[in-house]
Tab-separated table of C-alpha atoms in Angstrom:
chain	number	residue	atom	x	y	z
P	1165	UNK	CA	-1.469	-2.987	-12.382
P	1166	UNK	CA	1.254	-4.306	-10.008
P	1167	UNK	CA	4.886	-3.532	-9.645
P	1168	UNK	CA	7.371	-5.559	-7.607
P	1169	UNK	CA	10.288	-4.201	-5.597
P	1170	UNK	CA	13.641	-5.856	-5.147
P	1171	UNK	CA	12.010	-9.069	-3.892
P	1172	UNK	CA	8.432	-8.216	-4.806
P	1173	UNK	CA	6.931	-8.363	-1.350
P	1174	UNK	CA	5.218	-5.011	-1.867
P	1175	UNK	CA	2.298	-4.299	-4.178
P	1176	UNK	CA	0.496	-1.170	-5.065
P	1177	UNK	CA	-2.675	-1.973	-6.965
P	1178	UNK	CA	-4.577	0.276	-9.220
P	1179	UNK	CA	-7.537	-0.065	-11.475
P	1180	UNK	CA	-8.895	2.778	-13.566
P	1181	UNK	CA	-10.372	5.164	-12.697
P	1182	UNK	CA	-7.773	4.805	-9.948
P	1183	UNK	CA	-4.724	6.980	-10.147
P	1184	UNK	CA	-1.622	5.814	-11.998
P	1185	UNK	CA	0.740	5.444	-9.111
P	1186	UNK	CA	4.312	5.962	-10.219
P	1187	UNK	CA	6.501	2.914	-10.693
P	1188	UNK	CA	9.110	4.295	-8.361
P	1189	UNK	CA	6.814	4.804	-5.383
P	1190	UNK	CA	5.348	1.335	-5.825
P	1191	UNK	CA	8.787	-0.191	-6.018
P	1192	UNK	CA	9.781	1.472	-2.717
P	1193	UNK	CA	7.198	-0.098	-0.510
P	1194	UNK	CA	8.891	-3.365	0.555
P	1195	UNK	CA	11.835	-1.987	2.399
P	1196	UNK	CA	9.947	1.045	3.558
P	1197	UNK	CA	7.487	-1.115	5.459
P	1198	UNK	CA	10.150	-3.602	6.501
P	1199	UNK	CA	12.002	-0.806	8.341
P	1200	UNK	CA	8.891	0.189	10.343
P	1201	UNK	CA	6.951	-2.822	11.425
P	1202	UNK	CA	6.852	-1.712	15.047
P	1203	UNK	CA	6.138	1.999	14.446
P	1204	UNK	CA	3.139	3.374	16.270
P	1205	UNK	CA	1.254	6.676	15.863
P	1206	UNK	CA	3.271	8.942	18.170
P	1207	UNK	CA	3.814	12.630	17.414
P	1208	UNK	CA	6.726	12.778	19.898
P	1209	UNK	CA	8.619	10.028	18.111
P	1210	UNK	CA	7.873	9.671	14.449
P	1211	UNK	CA	9.364	6.581	12.816
P	1212	UNK	CA	11.510	8.766	10.517
P	1213	UNK	CA	13.707	11.852	10.887
P	1214	UNK	CA	16.093	14.028	8.869
P	1215	UNK	CA	19.091	12.105	7.662
P	1216	UNK	CA	17.209	8.957	6.724
P	1217	UNK	CA	17.925	7.706	3.210
P	1218	UNK	CA	16.606	4.550	1.564
P	1219	UNK	CA	18.117	3.392	-1.731
P	1220	UNK	CA	16.358	0.889	-3.979
P	1221	UNK	CA	17.038	-1.156	-7.048
P	1222	UNK	CA	13.807	-1.173	-9.044
P	1223	UNK	CA	12.772	-4.374	-10.819
P	1224	UNK	CA	9.952	-4.777	-13.344
P	1225	UNK	CA	8.576	-8.314	-13.889
P	1226	UNK	CA	10.787	-10.480	-16.121
P	1227	UNK	CA	12.753	-7.448	-17.305
P	1228	UNK	CA	14.876	-7.459	-14.140
P	1229	UNK	CA	16.513	-4.272	-12.823
P	1230	UNK	CA	15.391	-1.192	-14.695
P	1231	UNK	CA	16.625	1.631	-12.469
P	1232	UNK	CA	17.343	3.139	-9.105
P	1233	UNK	CA	15.203	5.054	-6.604
P	1234	UNK	CA	16.090	7.011	-3.516
P	1235	UNK	CA	13.779	8.134	-0.702
P	1236	UNK	CA	15.018	10.483	1.981
P	1237	UNK	CA	14.182	12.950	4.745
P	1238	UNK	CA	15.896	16.341	4.791
P	1239	UNK	CA	15.553	19.451	6.883
P	1240	UNK	CA	14.410	20.880	9.064
P	1241	UNK	CA	13.340	23.895	6.951
P	1242	UNK	CA	10.779	26.645	7.622
P	1243	UNK	CA	7.614	27.114	5.538
P	1244	UNK	CA	5.322	30.004	6.467
P	1245	UNK	CA	6.796	30.089	9.953
P	1246	UNK	CA	6.445	26.359	10.627
P	1247	UNK	CA	9.351	23.940	10.908
P	1248	UNK	CA	9.048	21.125	8.396
P	1249	UNK	CA	10.743	17.946	7.208
P	1250	UNK	CA	11.412	17.718	3.475
P	1251	UNK	CA	10.447	14.257	2.150
P	1252	UNK	CA	12.017	13.432	-1.208
P	1253	UNK	CA	11.705	10.711	-3.784
P	1254	UNK	CA	13.845	10.448	-6.900
P	1255	UNK	CA	13.473	7.706	-9.534
P	1256	UNK	CA	15.013	7.155	-12.904
P	1257	UNK	CA	14.374	4.008	-14.907
P	1258	UNK	CA	15.022	2.782	-18.397
P	1259	UNK	CA	13.647	-0.108	-20.462
P	1260	UNK	CA	15.511	-0.046	-23.773
P	1261	UNK	CA	15.056	3.471	-25.194
P	1262	UNK	CA	12.206	4.280	-22.809
P	1263	UNK	CA	13.194	6.524	-19.909
P	1264	UNK	CA	10.938	7.383	-16.927
P	1265	UNK	CA	11.769	10.085	-14.387
P	1266	UNK	CA	9.998	11.024	-11.170
P	1267	UNK	CA	11.095	13.733	-8.743
P	1268	UNK	CA	8.722	14.277	-5.801
P	1269	UNK	CA	8.973	16.505	-2.723
P	1270	UNK	CA	6.706	16.961	0.268
P	1271	UNK	CA	7.149	19.577	3.023
P	1272	UNK	CA	5.570	18.136	6.190
P	1273	UNK	CA	5.041	19.635	9.622
P	1274	UNK	CA	6.147	16.720	11.874
P	1275	UNK	CA	4.247	18.054	14.860
P	1276	UNK	CA	0.924	17.533	13.083
P	1277	UNK	CA	1.978	15.164	10.304
P	1278	UNK	CA	0.431	17.649	7.913
P	1279	UNK	CA	1.749	18.525	4.439
P	1280	UNK	CA	2.213	22.265	3.725
P	1281	UNK	CA	3.705	22.057	0.219
P	1282	UNK	CA	3.972	19.417	-2.494
P	1283	UNK	CA	5.803	19.300	-5.780
P	1284	UNK	CA	6.123	16.573	-8.419
P	1285	UNK	CA	7.743	16.214	-11.819
P	1286	UNK	CA	7.117	13.176	-13.974
P	1287	UNK	CA	8.478	12.544	-17.435
P	1288	UNK	CA	7.844	9.541	-19.693
P	1289	UNK	CA	7.609	8.986	-23.476
P	1290	UNK	CA	3.841	9.436	-23.156
P	1291	UNK	CA	3.651	12.662	-21.133
P	1292	UNK	CA	5.341	15.196	-18.859
P	1293	UNK	CA	3.550	16.384	-15.775
P	1294	UNK	CA	4.438	18.938	-13.138
P	1295	UNK	CA	2.556	19.807	-9.948
P	1296	UNK	CA	3.322	22.610	-7.477
P	1297	UNK	CA	0.822	22.820	-4.659
P	1298	UNK	CA	0.577	24.975	-1.533
P	1299	UNK	CA	-1.542	23.576	1.265
P	1300	UNK	CA	-3.047	25.749	4.014
P	1301	UNK	CA	-4.328	23.434	6.776
P	1302	UNK	CA	-5.484	26.350	9.008
P	1303	UNK	CA	-7.694	27.715	6.231
P	1304	UNK	CA	-8.620	24.214	4.991
P	1305	UNK	CA	-7.699	25.032	1.366
P	1306	UNK	CA	-5.066	24.224	-1.264
P	1307	UNK	CA	-3.807	26.097	-4.314
P	1308	UNK	CA	-1.848	24.782	-7.267
P	1309	UNK	CA	0.398	26.807	-9.554
P	1310	UNK	CA	-1.754	25.578	-12.413
P	1311	UNK	CA	-4.757	27.466	-11.009
P	1312	UNK	CA	-6.463	24.406	-9.569
P	1313	UNK	CA	-7.479	24.451	-5.920
P	1314	UNK	CA	-10.072	23.410	-3.446
P	1315	UNK	CA	-11.086	22.704	0.106
P	1316	UNK	CA	-9.189	20.354	2.412
P	1317	UNK	CA	-11.137	17.552	4.052
P	1318	UNK	CA	-8.946	17.707	7.164
P	1319	UNK	CA	-6.605	20.056	9.034
P	1320	UNK	CA	-3.843	17.473	8.589
P	1321	UNK	CA	-3.698	16.921	4.811
P	1322	UNK	CA	-1.310	14.573	3.012
P	1323	UNK	CA	-0.103	14.078	-0.503
P	1324	UNK	CA	1.008	10.895	-2.345
P	1325	UNK	CA	4.503	10.987	-0.860
P	1326	UNK	CA	3.704	11.940	2.739
P	1327	UNK	CA	1.000	9.210	2.722
P	1328	UNK	CA	3.797	6.622	2.492
P	1329	UNK	CA	5.371	8.050	5.555
P	1330	UNK	CA	2.041	8.265	7.349
P	1331	UNK	CA	1.503	4.521	6.730
P	1332	UNK	CA	4.705	3.949	8.648
P	1333	UNK	CA	2.882	5.344	11.729
P	1334	UNK	CA	0.077	2.804	11.484
P	1335	UNK	CA	-0.085	-0.428	13.486
P	1336	UNK	CA	-0.300	-2.661	10.364
P	1337	UNK	CA	-1.768	-5.677	12.087
P	1338	UNK	CA	-2.804	-8.656	10.088
P	1339	UNK	CA	-6.063	-7.978	8.236
P	1340	UNK	CA	-6.163	-4.265	9.102
P	1341	UNK	CA	-8.035	-1.987	6.649
P	1342	UNK	CA	-7.677	1.769	6.899
P	1343	UNK	CA	-9.903	4.253	5.077
P	1344	UNK	CA	-8.129	7.618	5.154
P	1345	UNK	CA	-9.822	10.889	4.215
P	1346	UNK	CA	-6.592	12.904	4.233
P	1347	UNK	CA	-5.544	13.478	0.631
P	1348	UNK	CA	-5.439	17.189	-0.042
P	1349	UNK	CA	-7.491	16.723	-3.204
P	1350	UNK	CA	-10.924	15.780	-1.851
P	1351	UNK	CA	-11.771	14.078	-5.151
P	1352	UNK	CA	-9.120	11.415	-4.370
P	1353	UNK	CA	-10.522	10.453	-1.002
P	1354	UNK	CA	-10.890	8.002	0.584
P	1355	UNK	CA	-7.457	6.389	0.296
P	1356	UNK	CA	-7.643	2.691	1.293
P	1357	UNK	CA	-4.748	0.846	2.948
P	1358	UNK	CA	-5.047	-2.905	3.444
P	1359	UNK	CA	-2.604	-5.242	5.234
P	1360	UNK	CA	-2.421	-8.452	3.208
P	1361	UNK	CA	0.251	-10.682	4.706
P	1362	UNK	CA	3.596	-10.910	6.436
P	1363	UNK	CA	6.822	-12.497	5.160
P	1364	UNK	CA	10.607	-12.202	5.031
P	1365	UNK	CA	12.838	-10.836	2.345
P	1366	UNK	CA	16.551	-11.236	1.726
P	1367	UNK	CA	18.416	-8.404	-0.085
P	1368	UNK	CA	22.096	-7.444	-0.236
P	1369	UNK	CA	21.661	-5.459	3.032
P	1370	UNK	CA	20.407	-8.570	4.874
P	1371	UNK	CA	17.198	-10.320	5.717
P	1372	UNK	CA	14.139	-8.380	6.937
P	1373	UNK	CA	10.624	-9.012	8.151
P	1374	UNK	CA	8.123	-7.461	5.797
P	1375	UNK	CA	4.437	-6.528	5.560
P	1376	UNK	CA	2.584	-6.830	2.271
P	1377	UNK	CA	0.417	-3.719	2.025
P	1378	UNK	CA	-2.007	-2.655	-0.683
P	1379	UNK	CA	-2.860	1.000	-1.115
P	1380	UNK	CA	-5.564	2.347	-3.479
P	1381	UNK	CA	-6.136	5.928	-4.446
P	1382	UNK	CA	-8.325	7.305	-7.262
P	1383	UNK	CA	-7.516	10.255	-9.506
P	1384	UNK	CA	-10.652	11.408	-11.356
P	1385	UNK	CA	-9.031	14.698	-12.381
P	1386	UNK	CA	-6.536	12.902	-14.578
P	1387	UNK	CA	-8.285	9.640	-15.381
P	1388	UNK	CA	-11.996	10.548	-15.097
């Protein structure tokens, strides 16, 4: 399944049993990558910081604009004695009487680019889902409010939102393929990121260079 952003130069593919990636996150990718083409992995100078906010008009195929999404970076705050950035994503879309809502937060230690806490609320006509997860990189474990939990594959875990920001650290050269074993839920690893092509996009804010990136992540807990 593919979703296009304002000028559809970003795709997020999924095939079951891959996870159903939210429409809002998929729609955000174009300008997110356009703003960070030259970002390199550098803990001293991450390609994002508190105060950043990206606003998107979300389009769906021939239906045109169906809603609005906002991504931002807040903070710093303190979680278990560690200073963190709060990554946020808010989306609300409507197609006729059908309303979809997504509110996602990720608390990330910028010194290690490691998520310490994750929350997500999704609502659609089909289902409502809420996740509240605490991640403990030092102990290599995670615990959810639902009672789920498990071992972390790495001391620098990520969730579905912080993964987008991690991608902004990557070189993203033509043809690059990254296999990342950093999702906090080991069952969803590896996450594959592939650079497909480069282009340019014109939006009301101006014209930008873009990178077309494909990201795949499975979710056997929800889609078996």
